[in-house]
Coordinates of C-alpha atoms in Angstrom, one line a residue:
X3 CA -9.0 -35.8 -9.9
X4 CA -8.5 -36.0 -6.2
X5 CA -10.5 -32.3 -4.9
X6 CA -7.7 -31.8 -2.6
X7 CA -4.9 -31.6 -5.5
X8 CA -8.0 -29.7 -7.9
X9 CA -8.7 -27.0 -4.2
X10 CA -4.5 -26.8 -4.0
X11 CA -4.1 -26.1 -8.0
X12 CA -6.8 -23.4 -7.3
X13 CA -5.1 -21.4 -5.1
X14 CA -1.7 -21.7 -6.7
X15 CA -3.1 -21.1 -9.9
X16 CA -4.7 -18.2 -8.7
X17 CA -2.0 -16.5 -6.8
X18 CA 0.0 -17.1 -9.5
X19 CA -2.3 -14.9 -11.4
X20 CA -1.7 -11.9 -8.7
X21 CA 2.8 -11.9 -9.4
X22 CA 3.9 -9.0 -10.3
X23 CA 5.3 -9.4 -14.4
X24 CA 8.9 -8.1 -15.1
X25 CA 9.6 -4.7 -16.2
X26 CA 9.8 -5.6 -19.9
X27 CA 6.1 -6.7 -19.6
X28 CA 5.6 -4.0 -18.1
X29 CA 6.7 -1.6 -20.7
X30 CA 5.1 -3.5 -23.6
X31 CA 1.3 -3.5 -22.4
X32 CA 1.8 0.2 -21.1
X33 CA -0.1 1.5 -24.2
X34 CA -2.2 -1.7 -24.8
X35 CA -3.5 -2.3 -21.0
X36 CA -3.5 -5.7 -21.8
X37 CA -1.6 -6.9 -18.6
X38 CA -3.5 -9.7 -17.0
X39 CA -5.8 -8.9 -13.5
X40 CA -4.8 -9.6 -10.4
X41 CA -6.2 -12.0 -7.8
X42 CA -8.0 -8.6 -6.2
X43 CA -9.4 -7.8 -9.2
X44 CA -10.4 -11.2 -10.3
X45 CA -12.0 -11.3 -7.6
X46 CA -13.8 -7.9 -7.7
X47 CA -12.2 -6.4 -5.1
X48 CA -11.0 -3.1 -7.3
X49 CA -11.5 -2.3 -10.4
X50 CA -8.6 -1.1 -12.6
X51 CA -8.5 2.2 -12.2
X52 CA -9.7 4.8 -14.6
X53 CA -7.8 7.0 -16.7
X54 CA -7.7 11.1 -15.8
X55 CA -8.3 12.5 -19.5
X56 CA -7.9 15.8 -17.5
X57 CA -4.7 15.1 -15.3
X58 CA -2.8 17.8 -17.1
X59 CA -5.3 20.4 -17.5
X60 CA -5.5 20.3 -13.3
X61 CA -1.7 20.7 -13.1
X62 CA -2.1 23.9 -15.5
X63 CA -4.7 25.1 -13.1
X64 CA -3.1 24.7 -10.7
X65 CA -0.1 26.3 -11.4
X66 CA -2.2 29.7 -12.4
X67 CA -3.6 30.0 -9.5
X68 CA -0.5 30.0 -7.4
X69 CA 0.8 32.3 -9.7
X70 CA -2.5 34.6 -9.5
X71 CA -2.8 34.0 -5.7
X72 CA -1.3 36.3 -2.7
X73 CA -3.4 36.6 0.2
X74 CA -4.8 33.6 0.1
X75 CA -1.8 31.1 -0.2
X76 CA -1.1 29.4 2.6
X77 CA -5.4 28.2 2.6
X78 CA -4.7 27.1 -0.9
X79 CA -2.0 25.4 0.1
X80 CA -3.9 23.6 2.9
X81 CA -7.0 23.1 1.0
X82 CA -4.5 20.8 -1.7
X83 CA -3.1 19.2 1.5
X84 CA -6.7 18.1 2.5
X85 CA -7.7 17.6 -0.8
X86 CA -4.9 14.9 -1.4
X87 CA -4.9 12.9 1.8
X88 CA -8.5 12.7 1.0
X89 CA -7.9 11.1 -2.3
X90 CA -5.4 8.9 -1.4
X91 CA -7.8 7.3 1.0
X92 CA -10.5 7.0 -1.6
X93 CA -8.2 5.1 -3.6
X94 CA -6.6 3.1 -1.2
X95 CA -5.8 -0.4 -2.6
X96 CA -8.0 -3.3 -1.3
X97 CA -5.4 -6.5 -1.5
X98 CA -6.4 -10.3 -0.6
X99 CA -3.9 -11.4 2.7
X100 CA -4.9 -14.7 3.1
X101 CA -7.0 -17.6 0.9
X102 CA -8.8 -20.4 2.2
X103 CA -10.4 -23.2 -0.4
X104 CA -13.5 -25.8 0.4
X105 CA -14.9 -27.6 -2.8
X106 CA -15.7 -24.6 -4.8
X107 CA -16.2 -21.8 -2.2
X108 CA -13.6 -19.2 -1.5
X109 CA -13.0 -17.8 1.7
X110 CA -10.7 -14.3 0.8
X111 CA -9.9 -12.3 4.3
X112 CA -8.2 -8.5 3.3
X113 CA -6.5 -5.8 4.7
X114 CA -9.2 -4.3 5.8
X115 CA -10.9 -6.8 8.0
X116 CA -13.5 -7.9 5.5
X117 CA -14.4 -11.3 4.4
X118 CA -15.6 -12.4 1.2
X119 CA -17.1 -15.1 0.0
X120 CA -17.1 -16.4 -3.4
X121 CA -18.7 -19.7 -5.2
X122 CA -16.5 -20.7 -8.1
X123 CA -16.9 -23.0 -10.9
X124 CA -14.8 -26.1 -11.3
X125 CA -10.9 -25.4 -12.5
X126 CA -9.6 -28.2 -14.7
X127 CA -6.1 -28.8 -16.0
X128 CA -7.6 -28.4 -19.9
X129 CA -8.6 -24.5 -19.8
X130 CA -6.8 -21.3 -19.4
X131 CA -9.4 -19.6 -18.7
X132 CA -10.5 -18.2 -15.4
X133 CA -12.9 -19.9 -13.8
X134 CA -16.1 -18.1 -13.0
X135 CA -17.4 -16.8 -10.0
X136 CA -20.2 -15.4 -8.1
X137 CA -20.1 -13.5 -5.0
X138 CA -22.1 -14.9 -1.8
X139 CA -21.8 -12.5 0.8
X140 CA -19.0 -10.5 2.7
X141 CA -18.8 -9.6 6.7
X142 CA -16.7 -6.7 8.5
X143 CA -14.9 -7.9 11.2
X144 CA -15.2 -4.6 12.8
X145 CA -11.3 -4.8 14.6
X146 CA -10.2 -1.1 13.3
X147 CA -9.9 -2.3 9.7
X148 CA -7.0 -4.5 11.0
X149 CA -5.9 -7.0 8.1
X150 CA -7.3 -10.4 8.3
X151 CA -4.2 -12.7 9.0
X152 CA -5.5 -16.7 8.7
X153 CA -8.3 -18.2 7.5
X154 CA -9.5 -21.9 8.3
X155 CA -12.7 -23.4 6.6
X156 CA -14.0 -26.5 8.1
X157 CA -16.6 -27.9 6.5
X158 CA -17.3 -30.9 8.7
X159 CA -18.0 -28.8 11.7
X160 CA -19.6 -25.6 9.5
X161 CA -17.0 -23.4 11.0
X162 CA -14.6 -20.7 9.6
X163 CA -11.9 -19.8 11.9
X164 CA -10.7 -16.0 11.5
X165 CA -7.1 -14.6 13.1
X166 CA -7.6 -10.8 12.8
X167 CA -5.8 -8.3 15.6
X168 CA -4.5 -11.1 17.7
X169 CA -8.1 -12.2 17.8
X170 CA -8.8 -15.9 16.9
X171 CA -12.9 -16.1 15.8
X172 CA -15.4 -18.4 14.9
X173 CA -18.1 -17.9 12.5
X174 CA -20.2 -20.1 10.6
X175 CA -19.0 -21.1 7.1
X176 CA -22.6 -21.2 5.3
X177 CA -23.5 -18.0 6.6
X178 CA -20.1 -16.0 7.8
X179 CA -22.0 -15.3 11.0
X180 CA -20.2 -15.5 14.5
X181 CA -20.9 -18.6 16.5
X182 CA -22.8 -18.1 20.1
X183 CA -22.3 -19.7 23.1
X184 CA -19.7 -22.7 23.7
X185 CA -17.1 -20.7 21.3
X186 CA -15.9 -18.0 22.6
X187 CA -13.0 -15.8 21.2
X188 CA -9.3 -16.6 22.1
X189 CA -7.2 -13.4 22.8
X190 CA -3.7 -12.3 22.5
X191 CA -3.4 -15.0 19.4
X192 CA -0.2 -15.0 17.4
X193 CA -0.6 -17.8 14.8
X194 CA -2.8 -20.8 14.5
X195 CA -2.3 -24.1 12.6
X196 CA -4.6 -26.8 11.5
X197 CA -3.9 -30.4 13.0
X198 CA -3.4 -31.8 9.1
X199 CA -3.6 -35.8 10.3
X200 CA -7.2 -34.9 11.0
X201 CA -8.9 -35.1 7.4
X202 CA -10.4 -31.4 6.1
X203 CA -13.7 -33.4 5.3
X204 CA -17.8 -32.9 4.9
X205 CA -18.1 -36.0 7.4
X206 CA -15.1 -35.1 10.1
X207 CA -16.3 -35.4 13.7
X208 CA -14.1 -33.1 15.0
X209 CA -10.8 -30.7 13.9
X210 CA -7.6 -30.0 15.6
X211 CA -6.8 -27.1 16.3
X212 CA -3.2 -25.8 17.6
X213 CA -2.9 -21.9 19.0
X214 CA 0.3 -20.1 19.8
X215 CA -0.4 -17.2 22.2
X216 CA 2.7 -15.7 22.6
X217 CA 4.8 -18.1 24.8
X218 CA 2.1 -20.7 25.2
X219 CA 0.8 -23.2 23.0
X220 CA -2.7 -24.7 23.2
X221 CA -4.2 -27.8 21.4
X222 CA -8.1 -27.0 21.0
X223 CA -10.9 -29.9 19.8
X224 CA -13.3 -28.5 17.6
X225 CA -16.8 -29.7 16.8
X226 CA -20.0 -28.6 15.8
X227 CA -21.1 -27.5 19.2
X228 CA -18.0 -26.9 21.3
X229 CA -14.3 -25.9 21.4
X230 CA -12.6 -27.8 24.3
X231 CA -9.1 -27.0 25.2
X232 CA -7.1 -30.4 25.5
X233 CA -3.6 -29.6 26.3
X234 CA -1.4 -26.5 27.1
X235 CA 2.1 -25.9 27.5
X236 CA 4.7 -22.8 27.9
X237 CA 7.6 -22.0 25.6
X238 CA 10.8 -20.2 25.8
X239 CA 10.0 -17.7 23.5
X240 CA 7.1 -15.7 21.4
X241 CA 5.9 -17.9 18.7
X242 CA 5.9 -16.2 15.3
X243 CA 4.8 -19.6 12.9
X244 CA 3.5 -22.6 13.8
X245 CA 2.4 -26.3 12.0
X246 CA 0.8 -29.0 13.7
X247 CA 0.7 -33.0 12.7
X248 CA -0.6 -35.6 15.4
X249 CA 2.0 -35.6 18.0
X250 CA 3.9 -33.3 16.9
X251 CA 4.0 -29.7 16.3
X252 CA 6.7 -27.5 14.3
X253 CA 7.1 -24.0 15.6
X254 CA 9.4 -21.0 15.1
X255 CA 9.8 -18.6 17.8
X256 CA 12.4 -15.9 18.2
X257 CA 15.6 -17.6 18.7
X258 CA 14.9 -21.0 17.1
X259 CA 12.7 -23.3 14.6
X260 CA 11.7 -26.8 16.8
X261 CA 9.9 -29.5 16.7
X262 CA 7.8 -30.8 19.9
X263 CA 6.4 -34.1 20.4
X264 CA 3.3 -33.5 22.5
X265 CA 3.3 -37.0 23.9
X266 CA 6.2 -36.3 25.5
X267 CA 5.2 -33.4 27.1
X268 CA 1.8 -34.7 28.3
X269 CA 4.0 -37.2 29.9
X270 CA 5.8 -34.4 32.1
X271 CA 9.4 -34.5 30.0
X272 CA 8.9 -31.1 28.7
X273 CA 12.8 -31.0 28.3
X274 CA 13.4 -34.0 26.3
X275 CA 9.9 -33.1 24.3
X276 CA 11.6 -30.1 22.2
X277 CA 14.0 -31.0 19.2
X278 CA 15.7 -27.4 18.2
X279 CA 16.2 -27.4 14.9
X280 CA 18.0 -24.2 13.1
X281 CA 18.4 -20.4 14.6
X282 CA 16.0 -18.1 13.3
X283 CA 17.0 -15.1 11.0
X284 CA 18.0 -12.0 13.8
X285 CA 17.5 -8.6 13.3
X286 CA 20.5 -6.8 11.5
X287 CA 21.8 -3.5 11.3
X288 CA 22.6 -1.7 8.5
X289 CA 25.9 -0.6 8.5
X290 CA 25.1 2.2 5.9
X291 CA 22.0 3.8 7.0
X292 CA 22.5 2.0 11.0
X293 CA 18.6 1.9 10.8
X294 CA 17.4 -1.9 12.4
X295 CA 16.4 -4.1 9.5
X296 CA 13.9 -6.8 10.7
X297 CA 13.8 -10.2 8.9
X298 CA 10.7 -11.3 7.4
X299 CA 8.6 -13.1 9.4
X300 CA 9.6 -17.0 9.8
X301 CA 7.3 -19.7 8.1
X302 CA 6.7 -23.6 8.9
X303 CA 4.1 -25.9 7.2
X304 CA 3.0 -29.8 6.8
X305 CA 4.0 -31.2 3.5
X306 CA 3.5 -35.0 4.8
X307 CA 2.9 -37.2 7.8
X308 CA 5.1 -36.0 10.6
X309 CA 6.8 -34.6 7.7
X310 CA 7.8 -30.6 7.9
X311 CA 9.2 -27.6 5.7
X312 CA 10.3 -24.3 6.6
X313 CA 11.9 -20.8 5.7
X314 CA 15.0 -20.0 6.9
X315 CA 15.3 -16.6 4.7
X316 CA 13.8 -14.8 1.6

């Protein structure tokens, strides 16, 4: 089987495992715990958690000592306060944002700016079972525990590139290590997209890469040594998804989804380069409540050569 179809069935394989099951499922493995884990636990990023044989017995104490109490209330009161916030922190849920696939590593970025890094065995059609997996190693980005939003693994030029608080970083992919000199880190990134004409191989020269920084888009070389900037140009609007494919790139920004053609623009007929496509969904409000509701964020991809999908709604 091709390893591009095997890394793709991974993932959605995988994610698939992580869908919440309908209430009825629900209800029936609520005595048996039988559900099946998620992709965070799978993983090993939580464990399920344990059971409080003594969840009761604290209400009933609880409730004494308010009864008992009078002087010392409002402190007890507090100290509950405190004592809850803290444990809500201590369990705070550890979820995978964003998954990235080369041969049988895994690249998982979370919500709270870690990376983790995971060597798998081989998944074939035949099993159901999970595949096994041993963790490598695991890097804090060190952004205010800001959730890792993309991950790009490029084995050809050993890189990983890393979108975390509008960041865009580069570390290397056998070690998960930030790259020195010649690679810098791009600020004031919204989204970035891989240039998928270029082949995601072991023996790629180079990678393109495309970067939206809010109304300006830039078209990056990447190679082992060096990222050069190749070609730059303004948009209308901010950029909120983006999808890149040889000459031309698919974006959606606030008002609009388009398509560009870059030749065109490096010729100087910026005007006739962009192709509007469909409105983007607008914030509505609701005429109940008359609170602001905010569409979900808009989403473009490569599904073939010059070839693009999008969402519209969900």
């Amino acid at each position: 089987m091709d390893p591009k179809f095997t890394n793709a069935e991974y993932i959605l394989r995988t994610l698939a495992v992580g869908l919440p099951v309908d209430d009825d499922l629900k209800r029936h493995n609520k005595d048996t715990d039988t559900r099946r884990q998620s992709l965070t636990q799978r993983l090993g990023l939580n464990s399920p958690p344990a059971k409080d044989k003594g969840k009761g017995k604290g209400k009933e104490r609880d409730t004494e000592t308010a009864g008992s109490g009078n002087s010392g209330g409002d402190d007890d009161e507090g100290d509950r306060s405190a004592a809850k916030k803290a444990l809500k922190k201590q369990h705070k849920v550890t979820r995978a944002e964003c998954v990235d696939v080369v041969d049988n590593n895994v690249y998982v970025g979370t919500n709270e700016g870690h990376i983790l890094h995971y060597a798998v065995s081989p998944v074939t059609v035949e099993t159901e079972e999970p595949p096994e997996q041993h963790f490598v190693c695991t890097i804090d980005m060190k952004l205010g525990k800001k959730r890792i939003e993309q991950l790009i693994a490029l084995p050809g030029q050993d890189k990983l590139v890393v979108l975390c608080a509008s960041t865009l970083s580069f570390y290397s992919l056998s070690e998960l290590r930030p790259v020195g000199s010649g690679m810098p880190p791009i600020r004031g990134v919204s989204c970035v997209a891989l240039d998928e004409r270029v082949p995601r191989s072991a023996d790629a020269e180079y990678a393109g890469l495309c970067v939206a920084c809010l109304r300006t888009v830039q078209i990056y070389r990447l190679s082992k040594t060096e990222l050069r900037l190749e070609q730059e140009f303004a948009v209308a609007s901010s950029i909120g998804s983006i999808s890149h494919y040889g000459n031309y790139v698919c974006l959606a920004d606030t008002e609009t989804y388009k398509i560009i053609d870059l030749h065109k623009v490096r010729r100087g007929a910026a005007d006739d380069a962009q192709l509007p496509l469909l409105p983007t969904q607008q914030p509505q409000k609701d005429p109940q409540s008359g609170k602001i509701i905010r569409p979900p964020r808009p989403s473009t991809l490569v599904v073939g050569p010059n070839e693009f999908m999008f969402l519209t709604a969900s």
